[in-house]
Coordinates of C-alpha atoms in Angstrom, one line a residue:
M1 CA -7.4 82.3 6.4
A2 CA -4.3 84.1 5.1
Q3 CA -2.7 86.0 7.9
N4 CA -2.3 89.2 5.8
K5 CA -6.0 89.6 4.9
K6 CA -7.7 92.0 7.3
K7 CA -10.9 91.0 9.1
P8 CA -11.5 93.2 12.1
I9 CA -13.5 91.5 14.8
K10 CA -16.8 93.2 15.6
I11 CA -17.9 93.4 19.2
T12 CA -21.4 93.4 20.8
E13 CA -21.2 94.9 24.3
T14 CA -23.4 93.2 26.9
I15 CA -22.9 95.2 30.1
L16 CA -26.3 96.9 29.8
R17 CA -28.2 93.5 29.7
D18 CA -26.6 90.1 29.9
A19 CA -23.6 91.0 32.1
H20 CA -25.7 92.4 34.9
Q21 CA -28.4 89.8 34.4
S22 CA -25.8 87.1 34.8
L23 CA -24.0 88.6 37.8
I24 CA -26.4 90.8 39.8
A25 CA -29.8 89.4 38.9
T26 CA -30.6 92.2 36.4
R27 CA -30.7 94.9 39.1
M28 CA -28.8 97.7 37.3
T29 CA -31.2 100.7 37.1
T30 CA -31.7 103.0 34.1
E31 CA -30.4 105.8 36.2
Q32 CA -27.1 104.0 36.8
M33 CA -26.7 103.3 33.1
L34 CA -27.6 106.6 31.4
P35 CA -24.6 108.8 32.4
I36 CA -22.2 106.5 30.5
V37 CA -24.2 106.1 27.3
D38 CA -22.6 109.1 25.7
K39 CA -19.1 107.6 26.1
M40 CA -20.2 104.1 25.1
D41 CA -21.7 105.6 21.9
K42 CA -18.2 106.7 20.8
V43 CA -16.6 103.3 21.1
G44 CA -17.7 101.9 17.7
Y45 CA -19.3 98.8 18.9
H46 CA -21.1 96.5 16.4
S47 CA -24.1 96.8 18.8
V48 CA -25.0 97.3 22.4
E49 CA -27.2 94.7 24.0
C50 CA -29.4 96.6 26.4
W51 CA -32.9 95.2 26.5
G52 CA -35.0 92.0 26.5
G53 CA -34.0 88.9 28.3
A54 CA -34.9 89.3 32.0
T55 CA -34.5 93.1 32.0
F56 CA -38.2 93.6 31.2
D57 CA -39.5 91.5 34.1
A58 CA -36.9 92.8 36.5
S59 CA -37.6 96.5 35.6
L60 CA -41.3 96.2 36.4
R61 CA -41.0 93.7 39.3
F62 CA -38.0 94.9 41.3
L63 CA -37.0 98.4 40.0
K64 CA -40.4 99.9 39.5
E65 CA -39.3 101.2 36.1
D66 CA -41.1 101.2 32.8
P67 CA -38.9 99.1 30.5
W68 CA -40.3 100.9 27.4
E69 CA -39.2 104.2 29.0
R70 CA -35.7 102.7 29.5
L71 CA -35.5 101.8 25.8
R72 CA -36.5 105.2 24.6
K73 CA -33.9 106.8 26.9
F74 CA -31.2 104.5 25.4
R75 CA -32.4 105.4 21.9
D76 CA -32.0 109.1 22.7
G77 CA -28.5 108.6 24.0
F78 CA -27.1 106.2 21.5
K79 CA -26.9 108.3 18.3
N80 CA -24.4 106.1 16.4
T81 CA -24.8 102.6 17.9
K82 CA -27.2 99.8 17.1
L83 CA -29.3 98.7 20.0
Q84 CA -29.9 95.0 20.4
M85 CA -32.4 92.9 22.5
L86 CA -32.9 89.2 23.4
F87 CA -36.3 87.7 22.5
R88 CA -37.5 84.2 23.5
G89 CA -39.3 83.4 20.2
Q90 CA -42.9 82.7 20.7
N91 CA -42.5 83.2 24.5
I92 CA -41.4 86.9 23.8
L93 CA -39.9 87.9 27.2
G94 CA -42.3 85.8 29.2
Y95 CA -42.5 82.2 30.2
R96 CA -45.3 80.8 28.0
P97 CA -46.0 80.8 24.3
Y98 CA -48.2 83.8 23.2
A99 CA -50.5 84.2 20.2
D100 CA -49.0 85.4 16.9
D101 CA -50.7 88.8 17.2
V102 CA -49.0 89.5 20.5
V103 CA -45.6 88.4 19.1
E104 CA -46.0 90.6 16.0
Y105 CA -47.2 93.6 18.1
F106 CA -44.3 93.2 20.5
V107 CA -41.7 93.1 17.7
Q108 CA -43.3 96.2 16.0
K109 CA -43.2 98.2 19.3
S110 CA -39.7 97.1 20.1
I111 CA -38.4 98.4 16.8
A112 CA -40.6 101.6 16.9
N113 CA -39.1 102.4 20.3
G114 CA -35.5 102.0 19.2
I115 CA -34.4 98.4 18.8
D116 CA -32.3 97.7 15.7
I117 CA -31.3 94.0 16.1
I118 CA -33.6 91.4 17.6
R119 CA -31.9 88.2 18.7
I120 CA -34.5 85.5 18.6
F121 CA -34.1 82.1 20.2
D122 CA -36.2 79.1 21.3
C123 CA -35.3 76.8 24.1
M124 CA -35.9 73.7 22.0
N125 CA -34.3 75.1 18.8
D126 CA -37.6 74.4 17.2
L127 CA -37.6 76.8 14.2
R128 CA -41.4 76.8 14.0
N129 CA -41.3 78.8 17.3
L130 CA -39.1 81.5 15.7
K131 CA -40.9 82.0 12.4
T132 CA -43.5 84.6 13.5
A133 CA -40.9 86.8 15.2
V134 CA -38.4 86.6 12.3
T135 CA -41.1 87.5 9.8
A136 CA -42.3 90.4 11.9
A137 CA -38.8 91.8 12.4
N138 CA -38.2 91.7 8.6
K139 CA -41.6 93.4 8.0
E140 CA -40.6 96.2 10.4
K141 CA -37.2 96.6 8.7
G142 CA -35.4 95.4 11.8
H143 CA -32.4 93.0 11.8
A144 CA -33.6 89.5 12.7
Q145 CA -30.9 87.4 14.2
V146 CA -31.7 83.8 15.1
A147 CA -29.8 82.4 18.0
L148 CA -29.3 78.7 18.3
S149 CA -29.0 77.4 21.9
Y150 CA -25.7 75.5 21.8
T151 CA -25.7 72.2 23.7
L152 CA -24.0 68.8 23.8
G153 CA -25.4 65.3 23.3
D154 CA -25.0 62.6 20.6
A155 CA -27.8 64.2 18.5
Y156 CA -26.0 67.5 18.3
T157 CA -23.5 66.7 15.5
M158 CA -21.8 69.1 13.1
D159 CA -24.3 68.0 10.5
Y160 CA -27.1 69.0 12.8
W161 CA -25.7 72.5 13.3
V162 CA -24.9 73.0 9.6
D163 CA -28.3 71.8 8.5
I164 CA -30.2 74.0 11.0
A165 CA -28.0 77.0 10.1
K166 CA -29.0 76.6 6.4
K167 CA -32.7 76.5 7.4
I168 CA -32.3 79.7 9.4
E169 CA -30.8 81.4 6.4
D170 CA -33.7 80.2 4.2
M171 CA -36.2 81.4 6.8
G172 CA -35.0 85.0 6.2
A173 CA -32.8 85.7 9.2
N174 CA -30.2 88.4 8.7
S175 CA -27.6 86.7 10.8
I176 CA -27.0 83.6 13.0
C177 CA -25.7 83.5 16.6
F178 CA -24.5 80.6 18.6
K179 CA -25.8 81.1 22.1
D180 CA -23.6 79.1 24.4
M181 CA -25.4 79.8 27.7
A182 CA -23.6 77.3 29.8
G183 CA -20.0 77.8 28.4
L184 CA -19.9 74.3 26.8
L185 CA -18.3 75.2 23.5
L186 CA -14.6 74.3 23.7
P187 CA -11.9 76.1 21.8
Y188 CA -11.0 73.5 19.2
T189 CA -14.7 72.6 18.7
A190 CA -15.3 76.3 18.0
T191 CA -12.7 76.1 15.2
E192 CA -14.6 73.2 13.7
L193 CA -18.1 74.6 14.2
I194 CA -17.4 78.2 13.0
S195 CA -15.4 76.9 9.9
A196 CA -18.3 74.6 9.0
I197 CA -21.0 77.2 9.4
K198 CA -19.1 79.9 7.5
K199 CA -18.8 77.5 4.6
A200 CA -22.5 76.7 4.7
V201 CA -24.1 80.1 5.0
K202 CA -23.6 83.6 3.6
I203 CA -25.1 85.6 6.4
P204 CA -22.9 86.8 9.3
V205 CA -22.2 84.5 12.2
Q206 CA -22.0 85.7 15.8
L207 CA -20.9 83.9 19.0
H208 CA -22.2 84.4 22.5
T209 CA -20.8 82.5 25.5
H210 CA -20.5 82.7 29.3
Y211 CA -17.2 82.4 31.2
T212 CA -18.8 79.9 33.7
S213 CA -16.6 76.9 32.7
G214 CA -13.4 79.0 32.3
V215 CA -12.8 78.4 28.6
A216 CA -14.7 81.3 27.0
S217 CA -11.8 83.6 26.1
M218 CA -9.9 80.7 24.4
T219 CA -13.1 79.8 22.6
Y220 CA -13.4 83.3 21.2
L221 CA -9.8 83.3 20.1
K222 CA -10.3 80.1 18.1
A223 CA -13.7 81.3 16.8
V224 CA -12.2 84.6 15.5
E225 CA -9.4 82.8 13.8
A226 CA -12.0 80.5 12.2
G227 CA -13.8 83.5 10.8
V228 CA -16.6 84.4 13.2
D229 CA -17.9 87.9 12.4
V230 CA -19.0 89.2 15.9
I231 CA -18.3 88.2 19.5
D232 CA -20.2 89.3 22.7
T233 CA -18.2 90.7 25.5
A234 CA -18.7 92.6 28.7
M235 CA -16.8 95.6 30.2
S236 CA -14.3 94.2 32.7
P237 CA -16.1 95.2 36.0
F238 CA -19.0 93.0 35.0
A239 CA -17.1 90.3 33.0
L240 CA -16.0 86.7 33.7
G241 CA -17.7 84.3 36.1
T242 CA -21.3 83.7 34.9
S243 CA -21.0 86.7 32.5
Q244 CA -19.0 87.1 29.3
P245 CA -15.2 87.5 28.6
A246 CA -14.0 91.1 29.1
T247 CA -14.2 93.6 26.3
E248 CA -10.8 95.2 26.9
V249 CA -9.1 91.8 27.1
M250 CA -10.5 90.7 23.7
V251 CA -9.6 94.1 22.2
E252 CA -6.0 93.8 23.4
T253 CA -5.8 90.2 22.3
F254 CA -6.4 91.0 18.6
K255 CA -4.5 94.3 18.6
G256 CA -1.9 94.4 15.7
T257 CA -3.3 91.2 14.1
P258 CA -5.6 91.0 11.0
Y259 CA -8.5 90.8 13.5
D260 CA -7.7 94.1 15.3
S261 CA -11.0 95.6 16.3
G262 CA -9.6 99.1 16.3
L263 CA -11.4 100.0 19.5
D264 CA -9.8 102.6 21.8
Q265 CA -8.5 101.2 25.0
N266 CA -8.3 104.6 26.7
L267 CA -12.0 105.2 26.0
L268 CA -12.8 101.6 27.3
A269 CA -10.8 102.3 30.4
E270 CA -12.9 105.4 31.2
I271 CA -16.1 103.3 30.7
A272 CA -14.7 100.6 33.0
D273 CA -13.9 103.3 35.7
Y274 CA -17.5 104.3 35.6
F275 CA -18.9 100.8 36.2
R276 CA -16.3 99.7 38.9
P277 CA -18.0 101.6 41.8
I278 CA -21.4 100.0 40.7
R279 CA -19.8 96.6 40.9
D280 CA -18.2 97.3 44.3
E281 CA -21.5 98.5 45.7
A282 CA -23.1 95.3 44.5
L283 CA -20.4 93.3 46.2
E284 CA -20.9 95.2 49.5
S285 CA -24.7 94.8 49.4
G286 CA -24.4 91.1 48.7
L287 CA -26.1 91.5 45.3
L288 CA -23.0 90.2 43.6
N289 CA -22.1 86.8 45.0
P290 CA -18.3 86.2 44.7
K291 CA -19.2 82.5 44.0
N292 CA -20.5 83.6 40.7
M293 CA -17.1 85.0 39.7
G294 CA -15.1 81.8 39.8
V295 CA -14.8 79.0 37.4
N296 CA -17.4 76.3 37.8
I297 CA -16.1 73.2 36.0
K298 CA -19.3 71.3 37.0
T299 CA -21.0 73.1 34.0
L300 CA -18.8 70.9 31.7
L301 CA -19.5 67.8 33.7
Y302 CA -23.3 68.2 34.0
Q303 CA -24.0 70.7 31.2
V304 CA -25.9 73.0 33.7
P305 CA -25.8 76.7 33.0
G306 CA -24.7 79.0 35.8
G307 CA -28.1 80.5 36.5
M308 CA -29.6 77.0 36.8
L309 CA -26.9 76.0 39.4
S310 CA -27.9 78.9 41.7
N311 CA -31.6 78.0 41.2
L312 CA -31.0 74.4 42.2
T313 CA -29.1 75.5 45.3
S314 CA -31.9 77.7 46.5
Q315 CA -34.6 75.1 45.8
L316 CA -32.6 72.5 47.8
K317 CA -32.2 75.0 50.6
E318 CA -35.9 75.6 50.8
Q319 CA -36.4 71.8 51.1
H320 CA -33.7 71.5 53.7
A321 CA -32.0 69.0 51.3
E322 CA -28.7 70.7 50.5
D323 CA -26.9 67.4 51.1
K324 CA -28.7 66.1 47.9
Y325 CA -26.9 68.6 45.6
Y326 CA -24.7 66.1 43.8
D327 CA -27.5 63.6 43.5
V328 CA -29.6 66.4 41.8
L329 CA -26.7 67.3 39.5
E330 CA -26.4 63.7 38.4
E331 CA -30.2 63.5 37.9
V332 CA -30.3 66.6 35.6
P333 CA -28.8 64.8 32.5
R334 CA -31.1 61.9 33.0
V335 CA -34.2 64.1 33.1
R336 CA -32.9 66.0 30.1
A337 CA -32.5 62.7 28.2
D338 CA -36.1 61.7 29.2
L339 CA -37.3 65.0 27.8
G340 CA -35.8 64.5 24.3
E341 CA -32.3 65.9 25.1
C342 CA -33.5 69.6 24.9
P343 CA -30.9 72.4 25.4
L344 CA -30.9 73.8 28.9
V345 CA -31.9 77.5 28.7
T346 CA -34.8 79.5 30.0
P347 CA -37.4 78.1 30.4
S348 CA -36.3 74.4 29.7
S349 CA -33.4 74.7 32.3
Q350 CA -35.9 75.6 35.1
I351 CA -38.2 72.8 34.0
V352 CA -35.6 70.1 33.9
G353 CA -33.9 71.4 37.1
T354 CA -37.1 71.5 39.1
Q355 CA -38.1 68.0 38.0
A356 CA -34.7 66.7 38.9
V357 CA -35.0 68.2 42.4
F358 CA -38.4 66.4 42.8
N359 CA -37.1 63.1 41.5
V360 CA -34.3 63.1 44.1
I361 CA -36.2 64.5 47.1
M362 CA -39.2 62.1 46.6
G363 CA -36.9 59.2 46.4
E364 CA -38.8 58.0 43.4
R365 CA -38.5 59.3 39.8
Y366 CA -41.6 61.2 38.5
K367 CA -43.6 60.4 41.6
M368 CA -44.4 64.1 41.5
V369 CA -44.5 65.8 38.1
T370 CA -44.7 69.5 37.5
K371 CA -47.2 71.1 35.2
E372 CA -44.3 72.3 33.0
T373 CA -42.8 68.8 32.6
K374 CA -46.2 67.5 31.5
D375 CA -46.4 70.4 29.0
V376 CA -43.0 69.6 27.5
L377 CA -44.0 65.9 27.2
S378 CA -47.3 67.0 25.6
G379 CA -45.5 68.9 22.9
K380 CA -46.6 72.3 24.2
Y381 CA -43.1 73.7 24.0
G382 CA -42.3 72.4 20.6
A383 CA -40.5 69.5 19.0
T384 CA -37.3 68.1 20.6
I385 CA -34.4 66.7 18.7
K386 CA -34.9 63.2 20.1
P387 CA -38.1 61.4 21.0
F388 CA -39.2 61.5 24.6
N389 CA -38.7 58.4 26.9
P390 CA -42.0 56.6 26.2
E391 CA -42.3 55.1 29.7
V392 CA -41.7 58.5 31.3
Q393 CA -44.2 60.2 28.9
K394 CA -46.8 57.5 29.7
R395 CA -46.3 57.9 33.4
C396 CA -46.5 61.7 33.4
I397 CA -49.3 62.4 30.9
G398 CA -51.1 59.1 30.7
D399 CA -53.4 58.9 27.7
V400 CA -53.2 62.5 26.7
K401 CA -52.4 62.7 23.0
P402 CA -49.3 64.9 22.5
I403 CA -49.6 67.7 19.9
T404 CA -47.3 67.7 16.9
C405 CA -48.3 71.0 15.3
R406 CA -46.6 74.3 16.1
P407 CA -47.8 75.1 19.7
A408 CA -48.9 78.6 18.8
D409 CA -51.2 77.3 16.1
L410 CA -53.5 76.3 19.0
I411 CA -53.6 79.8 20.6
K412 CA -56.3 82.2 19.4
P413 CA -55.5 85.9 18.8
E414 CA -55.4 87.4 22.3
L415 CA -54.4 91.1 21.9
K416 CA -57.9 92.5 21.9
T417 CA -58.9 90.5 25.0
I418 CA -55.8 91.6 26.9
E419 CA -56.3 95.2 26.0
A420 CA -59.9 95.1 27.2
E421 CA -58.8 93.5 30.4
M422 CA -56.3 96.2 31.3
S423 CA -57.8 99.3 29.7
Q424 CA -58.2 101.2 33.0
W425 CA -54.3 101.3 33.3
K426 CA -53.4 102.1 29.7
E427 CA -51.4 105.3 29.3
Q428 CA -49.4 104.2 26.3
D429 CA -49.9 101.4 23.7
E430 CA -46.9 99.6 25.1
D431 CA -48.7 99.1 28.5
V432 CA -50.9 96.5 26.8
L433 CA -47.7 94.5 26.1
S434 CA -46.3 94.8 29.6
Y435 CA -49.6 93.5 30.9
A436 CA -49.8 90.7 28.3
L437 CA -46.4 89.3 29.5
F438 CA -46.7 89.9 33.2
P439 CA -50.3 90.6 34.2
Q440 CA -49.9 90.8 38.0
V441 CA -46.4 92.4 38.0
A442 CA -47.5 95.0 35.5
T443 CA -50.7 95.8 37.4
E444 CA -48.6 96.4 40.6
F445 CA -46.4 98.6 38.5
F446 CA -49.3 100.6 37.1
K447 CA -50.7 101.1 40.6
Y448 CA -47.3 102.4 41.7
R449 CA -47.0 104.7 38.7
E450 CA -50.5 106.1 39.5
A451 CA -49.5 106.7 43.1
Q452 CA -46.3 108.5 42.1
K453 CA -48.4 111.0 40.1
T454 CA -50.6 112.1 43.1
K455 CA -47.6 112.2 45.4
V456 CA -45.1 114.5 43.8
D457 CA -45.6 117.8 42.1
P458 CA -42.0 118.6 41.0
A459 CA -42.8 122.3 40.5
A460 CA -44.0 122.6 44.0
A461 CA -41.3 120.4 45.5
D462 CA -39.1 122.1 48.1
T463 CA -35.8 120.9 46.7
K464 CA -33.8 122.7 49.4
N465 CA -35.3 120.7 52.3
G466 CA -35.9 117.7 50.2
A467 CA -39.6 117.6 51.3
Y468 CA -42.3 116.9 48.8
P469 CA -45.8 118.3 49.3
V470 CA -48.5 115.7 48.8

């Protein structure tokens, strides 16, 4: 690209979703976020990623908050900025595939409550698992972005990425994102990848990565020079480590170049000042593990995302088998190869990781097989890029005939049944969806919500003494 031609880099801010999901297990509360929304709204971000991913589950399960209420409050506060969410294709924000009617209703309600951009991905990069969500987002006049889970392996050639990008454009997606969850995309590969994709498609291309392996900022630099349209960054107090490169650093990097974002460093500094005490508090309470802040080069050696590494450590601890850590790390790529070389991202990363732990601890591979491993080998998660290892498949599922259709084709509409099942708790349409995704967790939350009503009458509350009449 000619150096004199201006192409300001656009920035998606992740501090309200992926940054705290990656560093402090998604524990930032709505109350902690709302006071800074007004300032963030003045920055001029391309979008703010603030919903979806694990925030939905964590809000209900750990924070006793209604995720829909959080979204509506964000929408009220962000008057000029697009709001973005992460959506796991047919799995929505849960851990199993749902019927099309649930997917469509969830997309509809997300957009109605304030989401502008839905980033949709599938852990297998099986485009059939994305189609329903993309079509629904288009129908609701939302922006459907398809995210490809970036991974390595001899099947993942430049031709593979270019070919799948063209299919995504044909499917009706408004933009494409490369989601590099493990920080595997190296700087010079990024030049090659982004140049090839920009030649192949007309829709905008975005790049999302994690700092885990230490190369992310350099990768962004090369990607921007190669013509990427948007990058994902996090405000510095919650950047680096298993999170994204820092927003202020990227803004400064491109200052005075054709890629100058034009964002105001003084305003960004005020936002960083706001989040710093929240980070320090998380460090003191032990919620933020300093280990998550360093470079973990094992991600490049074993292609294991940061979140998966911490999962493996805790599983081995429970089994009193911490000495088997490196054996498990070496077993992960072997299990992944047996399972058709799928990308490692929720939920496939958990499935492969857990199976690797069992294979090592049992002292015999596939002596004990999880239900999820069987489901992958039965085709219930979708098609993989390479065939499964036939011996492993035979050993794990025996004579079961694997499915070859789109997994959701076998799921009957389930919205009406779900609604009937939870009707006693329903206070808003969205409650049906919270229950659909997490029946037990949502029920606990509904009970808590009910209890709060009887407990506190704000009008009668004695604010001076801090006592609440029951």
